[in-house]
mmCIF file of C-alpha atoms in Angstrom:
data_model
loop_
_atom_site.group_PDB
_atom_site.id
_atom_site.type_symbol
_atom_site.label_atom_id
_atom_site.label_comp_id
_atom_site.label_asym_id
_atom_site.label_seq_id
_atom_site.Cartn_x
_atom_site.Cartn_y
_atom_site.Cartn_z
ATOM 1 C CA UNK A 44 43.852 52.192 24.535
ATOM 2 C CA UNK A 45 45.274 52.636 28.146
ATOM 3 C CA UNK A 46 48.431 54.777 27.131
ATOM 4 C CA UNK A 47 47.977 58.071 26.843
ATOM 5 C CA UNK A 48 44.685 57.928 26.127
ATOM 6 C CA UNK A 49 43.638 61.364 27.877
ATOM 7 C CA UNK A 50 46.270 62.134 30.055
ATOM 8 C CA UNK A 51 50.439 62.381 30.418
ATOM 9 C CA UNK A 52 52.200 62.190 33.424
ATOM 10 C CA UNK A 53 52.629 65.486 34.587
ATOM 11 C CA UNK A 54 56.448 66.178 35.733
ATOM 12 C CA UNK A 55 57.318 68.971 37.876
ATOM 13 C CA UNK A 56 59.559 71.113 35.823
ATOM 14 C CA UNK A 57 61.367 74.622 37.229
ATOM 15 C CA UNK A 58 63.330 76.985 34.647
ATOM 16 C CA UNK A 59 65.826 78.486 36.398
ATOM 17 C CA UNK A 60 68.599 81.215 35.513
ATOM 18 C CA UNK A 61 69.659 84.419 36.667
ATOM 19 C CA UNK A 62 72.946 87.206 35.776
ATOM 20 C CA UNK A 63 76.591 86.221 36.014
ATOM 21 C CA UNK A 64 78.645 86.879 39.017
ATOM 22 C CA UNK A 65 79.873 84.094 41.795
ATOM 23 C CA UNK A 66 76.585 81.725 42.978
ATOM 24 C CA UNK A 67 76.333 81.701 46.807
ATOM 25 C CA UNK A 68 76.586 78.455 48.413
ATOM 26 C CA UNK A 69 72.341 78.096 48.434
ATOM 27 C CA UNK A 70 72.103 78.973 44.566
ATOM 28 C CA UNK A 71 74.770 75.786 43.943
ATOM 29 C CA UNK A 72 72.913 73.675 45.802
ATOM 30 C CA UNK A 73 69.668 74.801 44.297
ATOM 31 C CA UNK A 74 71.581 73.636 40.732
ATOM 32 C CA UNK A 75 72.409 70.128 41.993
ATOM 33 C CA UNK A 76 68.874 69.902 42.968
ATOM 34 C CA UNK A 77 68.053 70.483 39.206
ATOM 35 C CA UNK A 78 70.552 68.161 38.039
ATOM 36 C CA UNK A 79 69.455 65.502 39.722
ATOM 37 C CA UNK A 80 65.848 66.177 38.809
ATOM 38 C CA UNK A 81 66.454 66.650 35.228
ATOM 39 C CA UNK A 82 68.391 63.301 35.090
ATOM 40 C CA UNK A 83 65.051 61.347 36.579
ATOM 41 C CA UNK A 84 62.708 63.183 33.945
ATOM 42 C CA UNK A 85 65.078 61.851 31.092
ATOM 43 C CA UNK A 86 65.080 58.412 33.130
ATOM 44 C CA UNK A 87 61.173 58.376 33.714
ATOM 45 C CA UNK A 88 60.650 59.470 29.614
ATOM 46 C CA UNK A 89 63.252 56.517 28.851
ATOM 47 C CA UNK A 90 61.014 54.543 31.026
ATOM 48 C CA UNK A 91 63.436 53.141 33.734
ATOM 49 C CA UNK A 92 61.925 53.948 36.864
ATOM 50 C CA UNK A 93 64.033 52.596 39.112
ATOM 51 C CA UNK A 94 66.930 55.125 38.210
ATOM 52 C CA UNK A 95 64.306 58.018 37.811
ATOM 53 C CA UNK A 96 63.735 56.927 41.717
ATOM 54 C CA UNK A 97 67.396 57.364 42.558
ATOM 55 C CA UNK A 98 67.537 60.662 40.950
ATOM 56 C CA UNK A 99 64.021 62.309 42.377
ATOM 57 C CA UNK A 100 64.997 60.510 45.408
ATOM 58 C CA UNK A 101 67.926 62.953 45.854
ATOM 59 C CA UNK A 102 67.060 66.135 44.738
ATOM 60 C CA UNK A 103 64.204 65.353 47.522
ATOM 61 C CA UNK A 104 66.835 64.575 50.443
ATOM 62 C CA UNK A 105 69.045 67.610 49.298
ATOM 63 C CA UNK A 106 66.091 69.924 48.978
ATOM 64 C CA UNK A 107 64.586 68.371 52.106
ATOM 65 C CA UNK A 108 68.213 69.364 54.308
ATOM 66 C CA UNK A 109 68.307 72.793 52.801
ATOM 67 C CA UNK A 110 64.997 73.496 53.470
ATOM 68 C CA UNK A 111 64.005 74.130 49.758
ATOM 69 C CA UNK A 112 60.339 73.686 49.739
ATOM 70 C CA UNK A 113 59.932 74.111 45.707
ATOM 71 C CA UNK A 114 62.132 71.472 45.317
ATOM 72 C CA UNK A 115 60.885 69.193 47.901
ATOM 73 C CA UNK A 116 56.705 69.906 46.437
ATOM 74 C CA UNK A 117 58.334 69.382 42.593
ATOM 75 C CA UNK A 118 60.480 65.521 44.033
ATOM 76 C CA UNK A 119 57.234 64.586 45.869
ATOM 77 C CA UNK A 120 55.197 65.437 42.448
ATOM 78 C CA UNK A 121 57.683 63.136 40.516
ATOM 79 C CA UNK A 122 57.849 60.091 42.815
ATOM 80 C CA UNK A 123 54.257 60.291 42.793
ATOM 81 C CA UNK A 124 54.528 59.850 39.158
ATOM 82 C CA UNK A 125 56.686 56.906 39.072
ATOM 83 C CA UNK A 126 54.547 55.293 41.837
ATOM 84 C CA UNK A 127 51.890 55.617 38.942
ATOM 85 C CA UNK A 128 53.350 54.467 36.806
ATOM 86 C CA UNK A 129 53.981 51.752 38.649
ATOM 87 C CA UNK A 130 50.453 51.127 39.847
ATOM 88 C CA UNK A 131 50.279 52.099 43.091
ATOM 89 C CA UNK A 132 47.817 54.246 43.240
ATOM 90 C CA UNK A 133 47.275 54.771 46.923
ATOM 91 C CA UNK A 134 51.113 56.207 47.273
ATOM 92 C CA UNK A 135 51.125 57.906 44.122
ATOM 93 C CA UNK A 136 47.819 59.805 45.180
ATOM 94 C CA UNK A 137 49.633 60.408 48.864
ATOM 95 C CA UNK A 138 52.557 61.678 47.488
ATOM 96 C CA UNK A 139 50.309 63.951 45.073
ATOM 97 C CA UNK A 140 48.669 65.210 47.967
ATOM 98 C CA UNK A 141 51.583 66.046 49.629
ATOM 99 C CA UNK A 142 52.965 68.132 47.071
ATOM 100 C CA UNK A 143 49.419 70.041 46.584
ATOM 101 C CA UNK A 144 49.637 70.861 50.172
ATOM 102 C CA UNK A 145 53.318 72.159 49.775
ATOM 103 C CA UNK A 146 52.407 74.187 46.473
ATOM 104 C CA UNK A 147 48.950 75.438 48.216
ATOM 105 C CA UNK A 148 50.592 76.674 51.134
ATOM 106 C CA UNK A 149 53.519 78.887 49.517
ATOM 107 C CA UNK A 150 51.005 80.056 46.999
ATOM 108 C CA UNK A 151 52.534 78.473 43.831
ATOM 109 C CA UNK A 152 49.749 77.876 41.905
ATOM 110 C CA UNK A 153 50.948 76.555 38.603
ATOM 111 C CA UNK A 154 52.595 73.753 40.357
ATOM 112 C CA UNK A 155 49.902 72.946 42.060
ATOM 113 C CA UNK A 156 47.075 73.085 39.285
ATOM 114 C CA UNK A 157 49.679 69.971 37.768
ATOM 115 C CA UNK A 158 49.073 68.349 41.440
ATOM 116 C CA UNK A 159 45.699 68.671 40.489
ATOM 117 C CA UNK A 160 45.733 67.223 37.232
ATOM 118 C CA UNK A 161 47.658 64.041 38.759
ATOM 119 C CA UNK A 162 45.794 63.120 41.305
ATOM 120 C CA UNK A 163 42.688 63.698 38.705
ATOM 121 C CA UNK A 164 45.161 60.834 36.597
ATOM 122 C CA UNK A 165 44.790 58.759 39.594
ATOM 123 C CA UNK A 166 41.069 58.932 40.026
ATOM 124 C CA UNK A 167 40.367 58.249 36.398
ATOM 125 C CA UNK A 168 42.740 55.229 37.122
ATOM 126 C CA UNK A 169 40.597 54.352 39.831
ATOM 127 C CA UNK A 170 37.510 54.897 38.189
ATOM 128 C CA UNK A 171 36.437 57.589 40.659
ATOM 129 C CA UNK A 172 34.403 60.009 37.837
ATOM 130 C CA UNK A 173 33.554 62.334 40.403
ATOM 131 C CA UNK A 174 36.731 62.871 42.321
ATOM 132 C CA UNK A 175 38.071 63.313 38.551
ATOM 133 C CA UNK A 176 35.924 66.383 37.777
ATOM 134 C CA UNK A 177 36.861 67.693 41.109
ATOM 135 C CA UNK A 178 40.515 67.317 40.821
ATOM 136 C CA UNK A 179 40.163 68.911 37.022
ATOM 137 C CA UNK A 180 38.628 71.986 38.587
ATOM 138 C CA UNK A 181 40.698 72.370 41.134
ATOM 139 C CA UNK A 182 43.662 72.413 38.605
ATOM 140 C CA UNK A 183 41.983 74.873 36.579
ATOM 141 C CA UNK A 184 40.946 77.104 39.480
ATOM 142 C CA UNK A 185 44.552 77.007 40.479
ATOM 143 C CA UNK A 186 45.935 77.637 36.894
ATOM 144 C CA UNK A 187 43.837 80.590 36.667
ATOM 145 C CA UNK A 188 44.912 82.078 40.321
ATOM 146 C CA UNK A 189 48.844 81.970 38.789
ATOM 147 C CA UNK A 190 47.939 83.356 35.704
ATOM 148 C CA UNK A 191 50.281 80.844 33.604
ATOM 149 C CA UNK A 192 49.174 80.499 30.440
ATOM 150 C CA UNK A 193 50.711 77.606 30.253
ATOM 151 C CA UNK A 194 49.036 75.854 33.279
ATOM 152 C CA UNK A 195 45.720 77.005 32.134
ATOM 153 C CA UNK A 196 46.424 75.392 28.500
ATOM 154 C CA UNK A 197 46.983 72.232 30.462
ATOM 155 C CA UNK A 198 44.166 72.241 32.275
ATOM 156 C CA UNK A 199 42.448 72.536 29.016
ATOM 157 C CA UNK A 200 43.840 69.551 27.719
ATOM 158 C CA UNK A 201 42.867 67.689 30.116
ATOM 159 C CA UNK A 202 39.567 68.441 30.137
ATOM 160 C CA UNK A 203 39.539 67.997 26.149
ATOM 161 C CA UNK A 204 40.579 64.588 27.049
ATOM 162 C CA UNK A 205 37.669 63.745 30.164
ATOM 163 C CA UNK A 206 35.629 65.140 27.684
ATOM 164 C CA UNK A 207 36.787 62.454 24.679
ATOM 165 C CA UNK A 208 36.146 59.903 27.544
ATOM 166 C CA UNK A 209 32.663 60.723 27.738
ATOM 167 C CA UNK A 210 32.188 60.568 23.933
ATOM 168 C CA UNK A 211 31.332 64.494 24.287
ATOM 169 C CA UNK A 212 33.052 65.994 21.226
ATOM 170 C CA UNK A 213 31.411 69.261 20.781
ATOM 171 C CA UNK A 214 33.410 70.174 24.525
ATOM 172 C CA UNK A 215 36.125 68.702 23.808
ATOM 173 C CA UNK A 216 36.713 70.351 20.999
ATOM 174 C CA UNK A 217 35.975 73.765 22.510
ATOM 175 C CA UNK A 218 38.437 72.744 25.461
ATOM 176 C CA UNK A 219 41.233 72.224 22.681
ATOM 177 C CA UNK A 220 40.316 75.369 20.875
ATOM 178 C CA UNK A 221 41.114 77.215 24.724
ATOM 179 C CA UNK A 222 44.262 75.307 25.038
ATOM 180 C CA UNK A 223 45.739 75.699 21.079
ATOM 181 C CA UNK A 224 45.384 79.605 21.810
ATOM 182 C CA UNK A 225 47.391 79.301 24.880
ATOM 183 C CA UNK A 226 49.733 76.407 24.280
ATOM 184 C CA UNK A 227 53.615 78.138 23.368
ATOM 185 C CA UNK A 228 55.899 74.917 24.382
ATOM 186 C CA UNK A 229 56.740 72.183 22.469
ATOM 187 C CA UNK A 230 54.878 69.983 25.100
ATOM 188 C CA UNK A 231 52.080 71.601 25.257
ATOM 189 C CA UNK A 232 51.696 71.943 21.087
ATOM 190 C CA UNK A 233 52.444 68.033 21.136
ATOM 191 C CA UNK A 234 49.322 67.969 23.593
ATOM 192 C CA UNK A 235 47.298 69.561 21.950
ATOM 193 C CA UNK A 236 47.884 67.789 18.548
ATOM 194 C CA UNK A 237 47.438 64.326 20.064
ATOM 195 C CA UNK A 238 43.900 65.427 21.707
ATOM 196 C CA UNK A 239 42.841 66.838 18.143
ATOM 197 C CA UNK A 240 44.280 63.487 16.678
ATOM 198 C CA UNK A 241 41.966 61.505 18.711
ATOM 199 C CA UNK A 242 39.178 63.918 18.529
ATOM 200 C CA UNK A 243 39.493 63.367 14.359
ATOM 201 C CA UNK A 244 39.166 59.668 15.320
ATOM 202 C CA UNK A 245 36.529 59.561 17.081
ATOM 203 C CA UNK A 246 34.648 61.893 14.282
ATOM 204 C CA UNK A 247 35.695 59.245 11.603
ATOM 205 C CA UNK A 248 38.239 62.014 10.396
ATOM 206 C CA UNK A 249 41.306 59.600 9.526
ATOM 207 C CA UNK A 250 42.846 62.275 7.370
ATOM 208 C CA UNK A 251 42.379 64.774 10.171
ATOM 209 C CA UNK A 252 43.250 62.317 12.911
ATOM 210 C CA UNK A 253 46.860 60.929 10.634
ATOM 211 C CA UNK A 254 48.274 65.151 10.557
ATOM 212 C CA UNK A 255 47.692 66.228 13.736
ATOM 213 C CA UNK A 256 48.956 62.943 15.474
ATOM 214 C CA UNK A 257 51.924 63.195 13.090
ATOM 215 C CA UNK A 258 52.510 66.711 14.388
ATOM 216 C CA UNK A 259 52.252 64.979 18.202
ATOM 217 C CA UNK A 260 54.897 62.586 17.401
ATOM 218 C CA UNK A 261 57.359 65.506 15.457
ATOM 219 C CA UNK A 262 56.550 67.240 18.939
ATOM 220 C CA UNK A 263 56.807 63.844 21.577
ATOM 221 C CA UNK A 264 59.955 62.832 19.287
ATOM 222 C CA UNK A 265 61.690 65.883 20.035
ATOM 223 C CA UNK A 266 60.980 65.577 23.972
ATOM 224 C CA UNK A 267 61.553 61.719 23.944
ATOM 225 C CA UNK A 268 59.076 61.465 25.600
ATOM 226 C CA UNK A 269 59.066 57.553 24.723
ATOM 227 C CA UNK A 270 55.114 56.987 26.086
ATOM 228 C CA UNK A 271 54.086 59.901 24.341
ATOM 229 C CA UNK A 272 55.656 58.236 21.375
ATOM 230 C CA UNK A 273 54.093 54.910 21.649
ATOM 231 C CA UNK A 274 50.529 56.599 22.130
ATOM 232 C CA UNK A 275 50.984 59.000 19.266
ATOM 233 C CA UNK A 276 52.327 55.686 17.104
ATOM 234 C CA UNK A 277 49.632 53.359 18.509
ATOM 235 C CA UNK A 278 46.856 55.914 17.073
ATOM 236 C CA UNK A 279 48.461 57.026 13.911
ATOM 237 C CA UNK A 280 48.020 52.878 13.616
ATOM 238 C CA UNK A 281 44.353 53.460 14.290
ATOM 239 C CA UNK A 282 44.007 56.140 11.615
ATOM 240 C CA UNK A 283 45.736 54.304 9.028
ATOM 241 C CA UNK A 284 43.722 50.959 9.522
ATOM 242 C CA UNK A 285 40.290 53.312 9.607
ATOM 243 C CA UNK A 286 41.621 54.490 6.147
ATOM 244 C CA UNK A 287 42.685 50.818 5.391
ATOM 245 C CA UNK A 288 45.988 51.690 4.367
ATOM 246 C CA UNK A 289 46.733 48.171 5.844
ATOM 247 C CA UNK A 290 50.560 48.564 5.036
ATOM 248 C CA UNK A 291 51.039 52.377 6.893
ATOM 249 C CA UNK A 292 48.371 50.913 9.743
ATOM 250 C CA UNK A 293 51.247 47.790 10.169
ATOM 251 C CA UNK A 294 54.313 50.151 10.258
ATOM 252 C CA UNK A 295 52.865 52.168 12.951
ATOM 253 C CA UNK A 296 51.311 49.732 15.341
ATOM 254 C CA UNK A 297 54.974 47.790 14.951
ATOM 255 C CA UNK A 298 56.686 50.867 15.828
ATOM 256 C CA UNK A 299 54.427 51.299 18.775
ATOM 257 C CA UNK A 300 55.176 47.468 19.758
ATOM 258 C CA UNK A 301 58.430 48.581 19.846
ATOM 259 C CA UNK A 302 58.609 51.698 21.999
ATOM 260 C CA UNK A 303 56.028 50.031 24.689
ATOM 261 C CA UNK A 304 58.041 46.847 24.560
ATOM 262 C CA UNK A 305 61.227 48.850 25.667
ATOM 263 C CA UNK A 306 59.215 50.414 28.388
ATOM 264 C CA UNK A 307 57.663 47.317 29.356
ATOM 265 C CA UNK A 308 54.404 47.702 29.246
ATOM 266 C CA UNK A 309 52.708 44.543 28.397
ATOM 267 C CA UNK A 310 49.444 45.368 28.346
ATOM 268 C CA UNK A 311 50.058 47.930 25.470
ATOM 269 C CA UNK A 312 52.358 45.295 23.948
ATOM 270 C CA UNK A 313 49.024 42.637 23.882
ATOM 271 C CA UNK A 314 46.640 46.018 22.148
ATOM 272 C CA UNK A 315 49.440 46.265 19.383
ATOM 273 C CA UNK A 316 49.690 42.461 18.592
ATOM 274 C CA UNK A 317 46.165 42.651 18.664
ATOM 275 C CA UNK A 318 46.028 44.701 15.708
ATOM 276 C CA UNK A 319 48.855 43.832 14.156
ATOM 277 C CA UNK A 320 47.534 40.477 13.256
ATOM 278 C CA UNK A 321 44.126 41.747 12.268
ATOM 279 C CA UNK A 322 45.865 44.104 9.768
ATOM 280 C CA UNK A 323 48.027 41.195 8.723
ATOM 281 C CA UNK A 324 44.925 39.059 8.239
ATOM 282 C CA UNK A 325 42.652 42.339 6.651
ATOM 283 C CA UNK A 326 45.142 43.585 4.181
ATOM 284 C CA UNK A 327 46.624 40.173 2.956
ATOM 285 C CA UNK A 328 49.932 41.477 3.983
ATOM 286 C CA UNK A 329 51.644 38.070 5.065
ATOM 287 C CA UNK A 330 53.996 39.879 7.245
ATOM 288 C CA UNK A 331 56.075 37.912 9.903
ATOM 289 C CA UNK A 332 54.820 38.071 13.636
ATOM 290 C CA UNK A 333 58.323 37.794 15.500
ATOM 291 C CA UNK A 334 57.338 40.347 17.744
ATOM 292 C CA UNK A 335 54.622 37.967 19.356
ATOM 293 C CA UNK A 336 57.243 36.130 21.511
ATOM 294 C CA UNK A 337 58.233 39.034 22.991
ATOM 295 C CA UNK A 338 54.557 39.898 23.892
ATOM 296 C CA UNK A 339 54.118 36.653 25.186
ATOM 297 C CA UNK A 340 57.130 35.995 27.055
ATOM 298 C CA UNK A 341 55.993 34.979 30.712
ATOM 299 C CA UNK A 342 59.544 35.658 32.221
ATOM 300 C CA UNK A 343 59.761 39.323 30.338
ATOM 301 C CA UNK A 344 62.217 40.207 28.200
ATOM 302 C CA UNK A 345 65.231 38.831 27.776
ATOM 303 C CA UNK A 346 68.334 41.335 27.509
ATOM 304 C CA UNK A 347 69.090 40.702 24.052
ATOM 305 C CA UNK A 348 65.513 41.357 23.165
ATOM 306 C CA UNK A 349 65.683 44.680 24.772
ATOM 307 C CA UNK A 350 69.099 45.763 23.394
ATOM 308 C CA UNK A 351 67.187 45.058 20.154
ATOM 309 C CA UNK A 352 63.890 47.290 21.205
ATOM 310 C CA UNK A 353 66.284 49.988 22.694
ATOM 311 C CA UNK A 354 67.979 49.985 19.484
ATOM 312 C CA UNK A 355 64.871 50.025 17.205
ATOM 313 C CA UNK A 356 63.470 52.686 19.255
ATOM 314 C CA UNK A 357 66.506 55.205 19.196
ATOM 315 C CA UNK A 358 66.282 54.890 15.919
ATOM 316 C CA UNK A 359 62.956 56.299 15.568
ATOM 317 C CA UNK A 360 63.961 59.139 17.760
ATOM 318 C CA UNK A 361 66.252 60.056 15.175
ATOM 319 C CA UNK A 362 64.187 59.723 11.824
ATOM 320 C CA UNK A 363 63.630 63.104 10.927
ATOM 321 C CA UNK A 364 63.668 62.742 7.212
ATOM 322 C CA UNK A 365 61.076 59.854 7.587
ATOM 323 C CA UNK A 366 58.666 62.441 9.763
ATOM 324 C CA UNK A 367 58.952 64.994 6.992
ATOM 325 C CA UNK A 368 57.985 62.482 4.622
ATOM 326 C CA UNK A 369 54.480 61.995 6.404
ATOM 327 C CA UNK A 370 53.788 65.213 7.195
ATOM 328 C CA UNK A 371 54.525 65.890 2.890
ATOM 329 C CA UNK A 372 52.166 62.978 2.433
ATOM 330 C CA UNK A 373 49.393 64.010 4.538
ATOM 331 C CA UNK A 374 49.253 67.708 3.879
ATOM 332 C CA UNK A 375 48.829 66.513 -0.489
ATOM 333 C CA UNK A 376 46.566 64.025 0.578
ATOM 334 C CA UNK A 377 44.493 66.440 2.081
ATOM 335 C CA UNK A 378 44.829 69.003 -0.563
ATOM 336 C CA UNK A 379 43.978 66.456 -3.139
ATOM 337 C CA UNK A 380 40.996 65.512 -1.110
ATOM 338 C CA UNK A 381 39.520 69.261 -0.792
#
């Protein structure tokens, strides 16, 4: 599943704050950096790049006239990972570069080690194994120089998820066991769940594999991080239909249609009708296909169709009750099973 299989986009993201009193003109400027920037990462998680561009786009001109180089490494770091998202590797892996060198040369590690776990993203994309294990230690040698916690549970992750690739579970789990320790945000615990979700998988552990990508979901849910989402729904699908719980294995892979169908991404979209009709077919279920025009649908969608999906989707984002419910379900069917 092409997704997030064993990577997310890694955003550059800066916490500032400091004591009351008057900001100098810099500090305000600094701020409307942030604004900006935190307006593209909810516009690149709602997956509309184009207005994630406008908003990286200036934060980098503004932190490019004031001479703000964390803001200008963190801008070329995001535009690299809409340029990914869009496909194109060669400029996403420039712009990567670009803000390596930045990070590298002021000595900010922790941004860089994500740099490094990008442009690893990029060679996986490309198919470049060995530039991948290079760019994955580079990350975690420069997650260890900053002494972040939180960069080196990333780097963990990531190599939990290389390691998935290469059917090696024994590392991969002993990469996730690193990065649970370390892992404090709500990211990072959504991470780390999804990882140990498809590590479960791959071990034939649908009970296993159905909690902890629940917990990814509670945690991606939270973020809205909307390809998170479709990723953690797309696999919960897989776990239920390993389990053949046809009707749960239907629910989820329609709920990831949905989410990847408001992002566009029709190649996901194709995966999910996939299995959607082989559950249909497998459990007898006679459910309606309507989402197979939209899959299909040479000229994309139209706008009603995505009103529709945007709809469906922020609904989701706001079913906490229904999340409870699973998590309830999962933890007695797994105390039942003991």
């Amino acid at each position: 599943m092409s997704g997030k299989a064993w990577v997310t986009m890694l955003l550059a993201v800066v916490f500032l704050g400091g004591c009351g009193g008057p900001q100098s003109p810099f500090t305000k400027q600094v701020d409307k950096v942030e604004k900006y920037s935190d307006k593209g990462d909810e516009w690149f998680n709602q997956g509309d790049m184009p207005r994630a561009t406008r908003e990286f786009d200036r934060a980098l001109t503004l932190s490019r006239n004031m001479d703000y180089q964390p803001g200008v490494a963190r801008q070329l770091n995001n535009l690299g990972a809409v340029a990914l998202e869009q496909g194109d590797l060669t400029l996403a892996r420039e712009l990567f570069t670009r803000a390596w060198e930045v990070n590298r040369s002021r000595g900010s590690w922790a941004e860089a080690s994500t740099n490094q776990a990008n442009l690893a993203t990029v060679a996986q994309q490309a198919g470049d194994q060995d530039a991948v294990i290079r760019h994955l230690t580079q990350a975690e040698d420069a997650a260890r120089w900053s002494r972040d916690k939180g960069a080196l549970a990333r780097s963990y992750v990531r190599w939990s998820g290389w390691a998935l690739d290469q059917l090696d579970f024994s590392r991969a789990e002993s990469y996730l066991k690193l990065a649970k320790r370390l892992a404090r945000t709500p990211s990072l615990k959504a991470a780390v769940a999804f990882q140990q979700g498809r590590l479960a998988l791959a071990r034939s552990d649908a009970q296993g594999a159905a909690l902890h990508l629940t917990r990814a979901l509670e945690g991606d849910r939270w973020l809205q991080d909307r390809a998170a989402m479709a990723a953690d729904l797309y696999y919960l699908g897989e776990a239920y239909r390993l389990r053949r719980d046809w009707p749960r294995a239907f629910r989820y892979y329609v709920r990831a249609f949905d989410v990847y169908a408001s992002l566009g991404r029709r190649a996901q979209l194709q995966e999910c009708l996939a299995r959607l009709k082989e559950v249909n077919r497998e459990g007898y279920l006679n459910q309606p296909l309507e989402r197979e025009s939209l899959a299909k649908s040479p000229e994309g969608l139209k706008q009603e169709d995505l009103n529709w999906l945007v709809k469906r989707v922020e609904e989701l984002e706001s079913e906490n009750e229904w999340l409870k419910k699973e998590l309830r379900y999962l933890e007695y069917q797994g105390e039942t099973e003991l």
